[in-house]
């Protein structure tokens, strides 16, 4: 039987591997949300030393069965930072509240007022993130949530609401919700060749098929920052694989928030697990691009 292999195999050995990786990339972790942004030239120099090869990706594998090893490594992996964001802020509701999301404003991820584009999937009744991106960053924000029973409308000059959701395929589901892949949504809105400065997903388990579709469509290369709430643990090989794919495509975790109000006891291991984690990524491929 195969086992899950990740960057965090065990205790001290894992820490040594991770610290070594950080040393090679010159991205040492610090709690530094108050530190001034690092100059763009410095980031270009860092990018030259980053290993973009497939071999640098953390390797996760599963044989179809959920095991103690898979469960432990999955949660360890998503909670380990891979990128040192020196200028991190929270967009929306406060640190302990639901609805807010972290942003990295280090160059080249610092959003240009009036020239930034945000997709926000999953609203419910909390618009704090979307309003922040509008009022504070002057970004164009497209919001999506078929579950709240609202027709398309314009919340503000910069905020557009669409009565549709994201999924792994284009379909109308049993609840009569219109669901599309990210690539299809970008085409519908005329953004097929446009970079998303921020992609946010809080879509209650639909992140797994949606991410798989994004990978197939090749649209993640046009995303600078990506944040998603991940639910549960991977139950299929394809779900495990998509975590690998994100790393291979250049996405590095700069912040993870665990939901302390949504914990459970694992049926497999009796371990207390967090059923929801908000994981925030930057796409390091943009470090080499002039913006």
Tab-separated table of C-alpha atoms in Angstrom:
chain	number	residue	atom	x	y	z
A	1	UNK	CA	0.000	0.000	0.000
A	2	UNK	CA	1.322	3.389	-0.906
A	3	UNK	CA	1.657	6.148	1.662
A	4	UNK	CA	1.335	9.890	1.517
A	5	UNK	CA	4.672	11.600	0.985
A	6	UNK	CA	4.773	15.305	1.752
A	7	UNK	CA	7.320	17.929	2.641
A	8	UNK	CA	6.596	17.195	6.295
A	9	UNK	CA	7.537	13.572	6.900
A	10	UNK	CA	8.238	13.736	10.627
A	11	UNK	CA	9.297	16.073	13.449
A	12	UNK	CA	12.855	17.351	13.309
A	13	UNK	CA	13.567	15.942	9.862
A	14	UNK	CA	10.642	17.882	8.499
A	15	UNK	CA	11.778	21.099	10.149
A	16	UNK	CA	15.285	20.646	8.760
A	17	UNK	CA	13.922	20.123	5.249
A	18	UNK	CA	11.647	23.118	5.457
A	19	UNK	CA	14.258	25.417	6.968
A	20	UNK	CA	16.718	24.337	4.308
A	21	UNK	CA	14.202	25.116	1.596
A	22	UNK	CA	13.638	28.587	3.024
A	23	UNK	CA	17.347	29.232	3.186
A	24	UNK	CA	17.748	28.325	-0.468
A	25	UNK	CA	14.882	30.578	-1.498
A	26	UNK	CA	15.978	33.358	0.893
A	27	UNK	CA	12.434	33.638	2.199
A	28	UNK	CA	12.803	33.447	5.975
A	29	UNK	CA	9.559	33.458	7.932
A	30	UNK	CA	8.740	36.356	10.198
A	31	UNK	CA	5.538	37.779	11.593
A	32	UNK	CA	6.004	41.003	9.745
A	33	UNK	CA	2.683	42.564	8.836
A	34	UNK	CA	4.009	45.918	10.089
A	35	UNK	CA	7.285	45.810	8.134
A	36	UNK	CA	7.562	48.100	5.139
A	37	UNK	CA	7.111	46.421	1.749
A	38	UNK	CA	10.280	44.991	0.252
A	39	UNK	CA	11.442	46.879	-2.882
A	40	UNK	CA	10.513	45.289	-6.188
A	41	UNK	CA	14.183	44.958	-7.174
A	42	UNK	CA	14.796	42.776	-4.114
A	43	UNK	CA	11.960	40.477	-5.094
A	44	UNK	CA	13.393	40.104	-8.581
A	45	UNK	CA	16.681	38.992	-7.016
A	46	UNK	CA	14.844	36.497	-4.816
A	47	UNK	CA	12.981	35.137	-7.816
A	48	UNK	CA	16.265	34.339	-9.552
A	49	UNK	CA	17.132	31.915	-6.735
A	50	UNK	CA	13.790	30.103	-6.590
A	51	UNK	CA	13.732	26.538	-7.837
A	52	UNK	CA	10.860	26.323	-10.321
A	53	UNK	CA	11.517	22.720	-11.273
A	54	UNK	CA	8.989	19.954	-10.846
A	55	UNK	CA	11.350	18.234	-8.417
A	56	UNK	CA	11.002	21.159	-5.981
A	57	UNK	CA	7.301	20.491	-5.451
A	58	UNK	CA	6.141	18.749	-2.287
A	59	UNK	CA	5.132	15.226	-3.178
A	60	UNK	CA	1.797	13.987	-1.952
A	61	UNK	CA	0.529	10.570	-2.939
A	62	UNK	CA	-2.373	8.376	-1.876
A	63	UNK	CA	-3.602	4.933	-2.751
A	64	UNK	CA	-7.281	5.839	-2.476
A	65	UNK	CA	-7.615	5.085	1.231
A	66	UNK	CA	-7.560	7.806	3.874
A	67	UNK	CA	-4.915	6.938	6.443
A	68	UNK	CA	-3.406	8.475	9.525
A	69	UNK	CA	-0.426	9.548	7.418
A	70	UNK	CA	-2.564	11.278	4.807
A	71	UNK	CA	-4.626	13.099	7.390
A	72	UNK	CA	-1.656	14.285	9.407
A	73	UNK	CA	0.454	15.402	6.455
A	74	UNK	CA	-2.437	17.169	4.728
A	75	UNK	CA	-3.131	19.428	7.709
A	76	UNK	CA	0.556	19.997	8.395
A	77	UNK	CA	1.156	20.980	4.786
A	78	UNK	CA	-1.625	23.568	4.569
A	79	UNK	CA	-0.516	25.166	7.833
A	80	UNK	CA	3.140	25.637	6.861
A	81	UNK	CA	4.096	28.928	5.275
A	82	UNK	CA	6.081	28.846	2.035
A	83	UNK	CA	6.386	32.568	1.282
A	84	UNK	CA	7.418	35.481	3.476
A	85	UNK	CA	4.927	38.275	2.834
A	86	UNK	CA	6.327	41.382	4.522
A	87	UNK	CA	3.232	43.565	4.051
A	88	UNK	CA	0.156	41.513	4.876
A	89	UNK	CA	-3.201	43.084	5.670
A	90	UNK	CA	-6.702	41.807	6.321
A	91	UNK	CA	-9.382	42.809	3.847
A	92	UNK	CA	-12.800	42.830	5.454
A	93	UNK	CA	-13.993	41.601	8.841
A	94	UNK	CA	-11.440	41.568	11.674
A	95	UNK	CA	-8.905	38.860	12.457
A	96	UNK	CA	-11.316	36.635	14.385
A	97	UNK	CA	-14.407	37.292	12.294
A	98	UNK	CA	-15.727	35.411	9.307
A	99	UNK	CA	-15.732	37.151	5.941
A	100	UNK	CA	-12.316	38.813	5.966
A	101	UNK	CA	-9.367	37.545	3.919
A	102	UNK	CA	-5.629	38.205	3.955
A	103	UNK	CA	-3.865	40.128	1.205
A	104	UNK	CA	-0.168	40.340	0.423
A	105	UNK	CA	0.798	43.835	-0.710
A	106	UNK	CA	4.477	43.190	-1.357
A	107	UNK	CA	5.372	44.045	-4.948
A	108	UNK	CA	4.332	42.870	-7.461
A	109	UNK	CA	1.158	41.888	-5.585
A	110	UNK	CA	0.382	45.422	-4.431
A	111	UNK	CA	-2.804	46.317	-6.270
A	112	UNK	CA	-2.932	49.432	-8.388
A	113	UNK	CA	-5.983	51.528	-7.439
A	114	UNK	CA	-8.505	51.576	-10.246
A	115	UNK	CA	-6.627	48.879	-12.181
A	116	UNK	CA	-7.225	45.751	-10.089
A	117	UNK	CA	-9.686	42.934	-10.753
A	118	UNK	CA	-11.135	40.658	-8.062
A	119	UNK	CA	-13.360	37.575	-8.287
A	120	UNK	CA	-15.174	36.688	-5.065
A	121	UNK	CA	-17.007	33.353	-4.921
A	122	UNK	CA	-19.262	32.805	-1.909
A	123	UNK	CA	-20.892	35.822	-0.260
A	124	UNK	CA	-23.823	34.712	1.907
A	125	UNK	CA	-24.636	37.869	3.888
A	126	UNK	CA	-21.083	39.137	4.425
A	127	UNK	CA	-19.866	41.750	1.944
A	128	UNK	CA	-17.012	43.089	4.074
A	129	UNK	CA	-14.230	41.719	1.844
A	130	UNK	CA	-15.888	42.941	-1.339
A	131	UNK	CA	-16.668	46.385	0.096
A	132	UNK	CA	-13.084	46.702	1.309
A	133	UNK	CA	-11.658	45.900	-2.112
A	134	UNK	CA	-13.979	48.506	-3.613
A	135	UNK	CA	-13.664	51.360	-1.123
A	136	UNK	CA	-10.058	50.922	-0.008
A	137	UNK	CA	-8.401	49.537	-3.148
A	138	UNK	CA	-10.774	50.893	-5.820
A	139	UNK	CA	-10.813	47.463	-7.466
A	140	UNK	CA	-13.463	46.117	-9.801
A	141	UNK	CA	-15.082	43.250	-7.888
A	142	UNK	CA	-17.232	40.516	-9.400
A	143	UNK	CA	-19.156	38.570	-6.750
A	144	UNK	CA	-20.818	35.197	-7.237
A	145	UNK	CA	-23.276	33.272	-5.055
A	146	UNK	CA	-26.295	31.362	-6.393
A	147	UNK	CA	-27.320	30.282	-2.887
A	148	UNK	CA	-28.625	33.651	-1.650
A	149	UNK	CA	-31.543	33.940	-4.066
A	150	UNK	CA	-30.645	37.303	-5.595
A	151	UNK	CA	-30.748	38.281	-9.245
A	152	UNK	CA	-27.811	40.005	-10.898
A	153	UNK	CA	-27.370	43.527	-9.565
A	154	UNK	CA	-24.807	46.264	-9.056
A	155	UNK	CA	-23.970	46.878	-5.398
A	156	UNK	CA	-21.763	49.899	-6.135
A	157	UNK	CA	-20.041	51.429	-9.165
A	158	UNK	CA	-17.259	48.842	-8.712
A	159	UNK	CA	-19.115	45.789	-7.354
A	160	UNK	CA	-21.082	43.477	-9.647
A	161	UNK	CA	-23.126	40.566	-8.307
A	162	UNK	CA	-23.795	37.526	-10.491
A	163	UNK	CA	-26.380	34.874	-9.670
A	164	UNK	CA	-24.134	31.958	-10.556
A	165	UNK	CA	-21.500	29.804	-8.927
A	166	UNK	CA	-18.253	28.000	-9.616
A	167	UNK	CA	-17.852	24.268	-10.123
A	168	UNK	CA	-15.860	21.640	-11.957
A	169	UNK	CA	-18.151	21.775	-14.993
A	170	UNK	CA	-20.842	23.906	-16.595
A	171	UNK	CA	-24.203	22.720	-15.344
A	172	UNK	CA	-27.493	23.491	-13.641
A	173	UNK	CA	-27.543	21.496	-10.424
A	174	UNK	CA	-30.451	19.980	-8.500
A	175	UNK	CA	-31.084	23.293	-6.742
A	176	UNK	CA	-31.417	25.040	-10.125
A	177	UNK	CA	-28.169	26.915	-9.584
A	178	UNK	CA	-26.208	27.908	-12.677
A	179	UNK	CA	-22.641	26.689	-12.198
A	180	UNK	CA	-19.606	27.270	-14.409
A	181	UNK	CA	-15.885	26.646	-14.430
A	182	UNK	CA	-13.602	29.625	-13.848
A	183	UNK	CA	-12.524	29.600	-17.486
A	184	UNK	CA	-16.140	29.751	-18.639
A	185	UNK	CA	-16.941	32.599	-16.244
A	186	UNK	CA	-13.986	34.631	-17.485
A	187	UNK	CA	-15.195	34.163	-21.040
A	188	UNK	CA	-18.741	35.171	-20.105
A	189	UNK	CA	-17.450	38.398	-18.548
A	190	UNK	CA	-14.977	39.194	-21.307
A	191	UNK	CA	-11.944	38.536	-19.080
A	192	UNK	CA	-10.518	35.582	-20.973
A	193	UNK	CA	-7.025	37.079	-21.258
A	194	UNK	CA	-7.163	39.296	-18.171
A	195	UNK	CA	-5.163	38.672	-14.983
A	196	UNK	CA	-7.067	38.352	-11.720
A	197	UNK	CA	-5.331	40.268	-8.960
A	198	UNK	CA	-7.231	38.281	-6.337
A	199	UNK	CA	-9.352	35.138	-6.545
A	200	UNK	CA	-11.330	34.246	-3.420
A	201	UNK	CA	-13.396	31.073	-2.943
A	202	UNK	CA	-15.597	30.127	-0.009
A	203	UNK	CA	-17.817	27.613	-1.757
A	204	UNK	CA	-18.480	24.786	0.714
A	205	UNK	CA	-16.599	21.785	-0.717
A	206	UNK	CA	-16.897	22.929	-4.347
A	207	UNK	CA	-13.287	24.130	-4.165
A	208	UNK	CA	-12.069	20.617	-4.986
A	209	UNK	CA	-13.792	20.086	-8.373
A	210	UNK	CA	-13.396	23.788	-9.187
A	211	UNK	CA	-9.625	23.660	-8.714
A	212	UNK	CA	-9.345	20.538	-10.820
A	213	UNK	CA	-11.181	22.319	-13.643
A	214	UNK	CA	-8.954	25.393	-13.288
A	215	UNK	CA	-5.913	23.187	-13.703
A	216	UNK	CA	-7.350	21.519	-16.812
A	217	UNK	CA	-8.273	24.886	-18.323
A	218	UNK	CA	-4.893	26.462	-17.590
A	219	UNK	CA	-6.430	29.594	-16.075
A	220	UNK	CA	-4.461	29.661	-12.818
A	221	UNK	CA	-1.479	31.224	-14.578
A	222	UNK	CA	-3.607	34.390	-14.752
A	223	UNK	CA	-4.133	34.587	-10.976
A	224	UNK	CA	-1.787	36.650	-8.779
A	225	UNK	CA	-3.275	35.855	-5.372
A	226	UNK	CA	-5.596	33.003	-4.487
A	227	UNK	CA	-7.444	32.336	-1.242
A	228	UNK	CA	-9.809	29.492	-0.513
A	229	UNK	CA	-11.497	27.837	2.401
A	230	UNK	CA	-10.574	24.164	2.251
A	231	UNK	CA	-13.096	21.783	3.773
A	232	UNK	CA	-12.346	18.380	5.271
A	233	UNK	CA	-9.492	16.282	3.925
A	234	UNK	CA	-8.915	14.855	0.436
A	235	UNK	CA	-10.992	11.760	-0.197
A	236	UNK	CA	-9.869	11.071	-3.767
A	237	UNK	CA	-6.551	10.872	-5.562
A	238	UNK	CA	-7.575	13.855	-7.699
A	239	UNK	CA	-8.042	15.975	-4.571
A	240	UNK	CA	-4.593	15.040	-3.303
A	241	UNK	CA	-3.102	15.748	-6.715
A	242	UNK	CA	-4.505	19.276	-6.922
A	243	UNK	CA	-2.467	20.299	-3.864
A	244	UNK	CA	0.636	19.171	-5.757
A	245	UNK	CA	-0.491	21.017	-8.852
A	246	UNK	CA	-0.879	24.327	-7.030
A	247	UNK	CA	2.737	24.149	-5.888
A	248	UNK	CA	3.961	23.140	-9.333
A	249	UNK	CA	2.117	26.100	-10.858
A	250	UNK	CA	3.943	28.512	-8.546
A	251	UNK	CA	1.441	29.013	-5.727
A	252	UNK	CA	3.031	29.453	-2.290
A	253	UNK	CA	1.179	29.676	1.018
A	254	UNK	CA	1.739	32.959	2.864
A	255	UNK	CA	-0.991	32.673	5.487
A	256	UNK	CA	-3.387	30.062	6.870
A	257	UNK	CA	-6.274	30.660	9.229
A	258	UNK	CA	-7.804	27.708	11.064
A	259	UNK	CA	-11.492	27.804	11.939
A	260	UNK	CA	-11.504	27.063	15.660
A	261	UNK	CA	-15.299	26.935	15.667
A	262	UNK	CA	-15.433	24.107	13.153
A	263	UNK	CA	-13.493	21.256	14.695
A	264	UNK	CA	-14.300	17.580	14.786
A	265	UNK	CA	-12.905	14.252	15.901
A	266	UNK	CA	-11.556	12.212	13.010
A	267	UNK	CA	-13.351	8.907	12.546
A	268	UNK	CA	-10.092	7.371	11.386
A	269	UNK	CA	-7.595	8.553	13.952
A	270	UNK	CA	-9.638	10.112	16.791
A	271	UNK	CA	-7.487	13.207	16.257
A	272	UNK	CA	-9.082	16.646	16.604
A	273	UNK	CA	-9.051	18.190	13.137
A	274	UNK	CA	-10.038	21.539	11.696
A	275	UNK	CA	-12.735	20.950	9.122
A	276	UNK	CA	-12.251	24.394	7.583
A	277	UNK	CA	-9.022	26.270	6.891
A	278	UNK	CA	-8.636	29.496	4.941
A	279	UNK	CA	-5.430	29.174	2.940
A	280	UNK	CA	-3.852	32.126	1.123
A	281	UNK	CA	-1.401	31.839	-1.784
A	282	UNK	CA	0.685	34.115	-3.993
A	283	UNK	CA	1.748	33.096	-7.489
A	284	UNK	CA	5.528	33.494	-7.500
A	285	UNK	CA	5.660	33.469	-11.296
A	286	UNK	CA	4.647	37.135	-11.144
A	287	UNK	CA	7.881	37.947	-9.310
A	288	UNK	CA	9.646	37.789	-12.678
A	289	UNK	CA	7.166	39.969	-14.509
A	290	UNK	CA	7.208	43.743	-14.741
A	291	UNK	CA	3.911	45.135	-13.498
